[in-house]
Amino acid sequence: MDKKNALRAGALAAGTTLMMLLMSSPALALTRDDGDDPGQGLSVIDTLGLYVVAPLALFAVITGLVMVLDKSKTEHRVAKPAKAKA
């Protein structure tokens, strides 16, 4: 019974993917819509700055703020277990 359900789920996923690929034809992307006014493209440096550097900087700022503003008591923190002497 499990094979039958897996086969049915696989067929459904494949059919859905195929229909989505057929309906989203790349040729339709070349046709401009009314009121479409695209701006200038981004350079490589602009793209890397926007999609790589900016998220990493935001992550670093948030992490730094959390670490600096941490008010938890030391006795509530998880301590490393002491090493056993051999």
Coordinates of N, CA and C in Angstrom, one line a residue:
M1 N 0.8 -1.2 0.0 CA 0.0 0.0 0.0 C 0.9 1.3 0.0
D2 N 2.0 1.2 0.6 CA 2.9 2.4 0.7 C 3.5 2.7 -0.7
K3 N 3.8 1.6 -1.5 CA 4.3 1.9 -2.8 C 3.3 2.6 -3.7
K4 N 2.0 2.2 -3.5 CA 1.0 2.8 -4.3 C 0.8 4.3 -4.0
N5 N 0.9 4.6 -2.7 CA 0.8 6.0 -2.3 C 2.0 6.8 -2.8
A6 N 3.2 6.2 -2.7 CA 4.4 6.9 -3.1 C 4.3 7.2 -4.6
L7 N 3.9 6.2 -5.4 CA 3.8 6.3 -6.8 C 2.7 7.4 -7.2
R8 N 1.6 7.4 -6.5 CA 0.6 8.4 -6.7 C 1.1 9.8 -6.4
A9 N 1.8 10.0 -5.3 CA 2.4 11.3 -4.9 C 3.5 11.7 -6.0
G10 N 4.3 10.8 -6.4 CA 5.3 11.1 -7.4 C 4.7 11.5 -8.7
A11 N 3.6 10.8 -9.2 CA 3.0 11.2 -10.4 C 2.3 12.6 -10.3
L12 N 1.7 12.8 -9.1 CA 1.1 14.1 -8.9 C 2.1 15.3 -8.9
A13 N 3.2 15.0 -8.3 CA 4.3 16.1 -8.3 C 4.9 16.3 -9.7
A14 N 5.1 15.2 -10.4 CA 5.6 15.3 -11.8 C 4.6 16.0 -12.7
G15 N 3.4 15.7 -12.5 CA 2.3 16.3 -13.4 C 2.2 17.8 -13.1
T16 N 2.2 18.2 -11.8 CA 2.1 19.6 -11.4 C 3.3 20.3 -11.9
T17 N 4.5 19.8 -11.8 CA 5.7 20.5 -12.2 C 5.7 20.6 -13.7
L18 N 5.2 19.6 -14.5 CA 5.2 19.7 -15.9 C 4.2 20.8 -16.3
M19 N 3.0 20.9 -15.7 CA 2.0 21.9 -16.0 C 2.5 23.3 -15.7
M20 N 3.2 23.5 -14.6 CA 3.8 24.8 -14.3 C 4.8 25.2 -15.3
L21 N 5.7 24.2 -15.7 CA 6.7 24.6 -16.7 C 6.0 24.9 -18.1
L22 N 5.0 24.3 -18.4 CA 4.3 24.5 -19.7 C 3.6 25.9 -19.7
M23 N 3.0 26.2 -18.5 CA 2.2 27.4 -18.5 C 3.1 28.7 -18.3
S24 N 4.3 28.5 -17.8 CA 5.2 29.7 -17.6 C 6.2 29.7 -18.7
S25 N 5.8 30.0 -19.9 CA 6.7 30.0 -21.1 C 7.6 31.2 -21.0
P26 N 8.9 31.0 -21.2 CA 9.9 32.1 -21.2 C 9.6 33.1 -22.3
A27 N 8.9 32.7 -23.4 CA 8.7 33.6 -24.5 C 7.7 34.7 -24.1
L28 N 6.9 34.5 -23.1 CA 6.0 35.5 -22.6 C 6.8 36.6 -21.9
A29 N 8.0 36.4 -21.4 CA 8.7 37.3 -20.7 C 9.3 38.4 -21.6
L30 N 9.3 38.2 -22.9 CA 9.8 39.2 -23.8 C 8.8 40.3 -24.2
T31 N 7.5 40.0 -23.9 CA 6.5 40.9 -24.2 C 6.3 41.9 -23.1
R32 N 6.4 43.2 -23.5 CA 6.3 44.2 -22.5 C 4.8 44.5 -22.1
D33 N 4.5 44.7 -20.9 CA 3.2 45.0 -20.4 C 3.0 46.5 -20.5
D34 N 1.7 46.9 -20.5 CA 1.4 48.4 -20.5 C 1.9 49.0 -19.2
G35 N 2.6 50.1 -19.3 CA 3.1 50.8 -18.1 C 4.4 50.2 -17.6
D36 N 5.0 49.2 -18.3 CA 6.2 48.6 -17.9 C 7.4 49.5 -18.2
D37 N 8.1 49.9 -17.2 CA 9.2 50.8 -17.4 C 10.4 50.3 -16.6
P38 N 11.2 49.4 -17.2 CA 12.3 48.8 -16.4 C 13.4 49.8 -16.3
G39 N 14.1 49.8 -15.2 CA 15.2 50.7 -15.0 C 16.5 50.1 -15.5
Q40 N 17.6 50.7 -15.2 CA 18.9 50.2 -15.6 C 19.2 49.0 -14.8
G41 N 20.0 48.1 -15.4 CA 20.4 46.9 -14.8 C 21.5 47.2 -13.7
L42 N 21.6 46.2 -12.8 CA 22.7 46.3 -11.8 C 24.0 45.8 -12.2
S43 N 25.1 46.4 -11.8 CA 26.4 45.9 -12.1 C 26.7 44.7 -11.2
V44 N 27.8 44.0 -11.4 CA 28.1 42.9 -10.6 C 28.4 43.3 -9.2
I45 N 29.1 44.4 -9.0 CA 29.4 44.9 -7.7 C 28.1 45.3 -7.0
D46 N 27.2 46.0 -7.7 CA 25.9 46.4 -7.0 C 25.1 45.1 -6.6
T47 N 25.1 44.1 -7.5 CA 24.4 42.9 -7.2 C 25.0 42.2 -6.0
L48 N 26.3 42.0 -5.9 CA 26.9 41.4 -4.8 C 26.7 42.2 -3.5
G49 N 26.8 43.5 -3.6 CA 26.5 44.3 -2.4 C 25.1 44.2 -1.9
L50 N 24.2 44.2 -2.8 CA 22.8 44.1 -2.4 C 22.3 42.7 -1.9
Y51 N 22.8 41.7 -2.5 CA 22.3 40.3 -2.2 C 23.3 39.5 -1.4
V52 N 24.5 40.0 -1.1 CA 25.5 39.2 -0.3 C 26.0 40.0 0.8
V53 N 26.5 41.2 0.6 CA 27.1 42.0 1.6 C 26.1 42.5 2.6
A54 N 25.0 43.1 2.1 CA 24.0 43.7 2.9 C 23.4 42.7 3.9
P55 N 22.9 41.5 3.4 CA 22.4 40.5 4.4 C 23.4 40.1 5.4
L56 N 24.7 39.9 5.0 CA 25.7 39.5 6.0 C 25.9 40.6 7.0
A57 N 26.0 41.8 6.6 CA 26.2 42.9 7.5 C 25.0 43.0 8.4
L58 N 23.8 42.9 7.9 CA 22.6 42.9 8.8 C 22.6 41.8 9.8
F59 N 23.0 40.6 9.4 CA 23.1 39.5 10.3 C 24.2 39.8 11.4
A60 N 25.3 40.3 11.0 CA 26.3 40.7 12.0 C 25.9 41.7 13.0
V61 N 25.2 42.7 12.5 CA 24.7 43.8 13.4 C 23.7 43.2 14.4
I62 N 22.7 42.4 13.9 CA 21.7 41.8 14.8 C 22.4 40.9 15.8
T63 N 23.4 40.0 15.4 CA 24.1 39.1 16.3 C 24.9 39.9 17.3
G64 N 25.5 41.0 16.9 CA 26.3 41.8 17.8 C 25.4 42.4 18.9
L65 N 24.2 43.0 18.4 CA 23.3 43.6 19.4 C 22.8 42.6 20.4
V66 N 22.5 41.4 19.9 CA 22.0 40.3 20.9 C 23.1 40.0 21.9
M67 N 24.3 39.8 21.4 CA 25.4 39.5 22.3 C 25.7 40.6 23.3
V68 N 25.7 41.8 22.9 CA 26.0 43.0 23.7 C 24.9 43.2 24.7
L69 N 23.6 43.1 24.3 CA 22.5 43.4 25.2 C 22.0 42.2 26.0
D70 N 22.8 41.1 26.0 CA 22.4 39.9 26.7 C 22.4 40.1 28.2
K71 N 21.3 40.0 28.8 CA 21.2 40.2 30.3 C 21.0 39.0 31.1
S72 N 21.3 37.8 30.5 CA 21.0 36.6 31.3 C 22.1 36.4 32.3
K73 N 21.7 35.8 33.4 CA 22.6 35.6 34.5 C 23.6 34.4 34.2
T74 N 24.8 34.5 34.8 CA 25.8 33.5 34.5 C 25.4 32.1 35.1
E75 N 24.6 32.1 36.2 CA 24.2 30.8 36.8 C 23.2 30.1 35.9
H76 N 22.5 30.8 35.0 CA 21.5 30.2 34.1 C 22.1 29.7 32.8
R77 N 23.4 30.0 32.6 CA 24.0 29.6 31.3 C 24.4 28.1 31.5
V78 N 24.5 27.4 30.3 CA 25.0 26.0 30.3 C 26.5 26.0 30.4
A79 N 27.0 25.4 31.4 CA 28.5 25.3 31.6 C 29.0 24.1 30.9
K80 N 30.3 24.2 30.5 CA 30.9 23.0 29.9 C 31.2 22.0 31.0
P81 N 31.0 20.7 30.7 CA 31.3 19.7 31.7 C 32.8 19.6 31.9
A82 N 33.2 19.4 33.2 CA 34.6 19.3 33.5 C 35.2 18.0 33.0
K83 N 36.4 18.1 32.5 CA 37.0 16.9 31.9 C 37.4 15.9 33.0
A84 N 37.2 14.7 32.8 CA 37.6 13.7 33.8 C 39.1 13.4 33.8
K85 N 39.7 13.3 34.9 CA 41.1 13.1 35.0 C 41.4 11.6 34.7
A86 N 42.4 11.4 33.9 CA 42.7 10.0 33.5 C 43.8 9.4 34.4

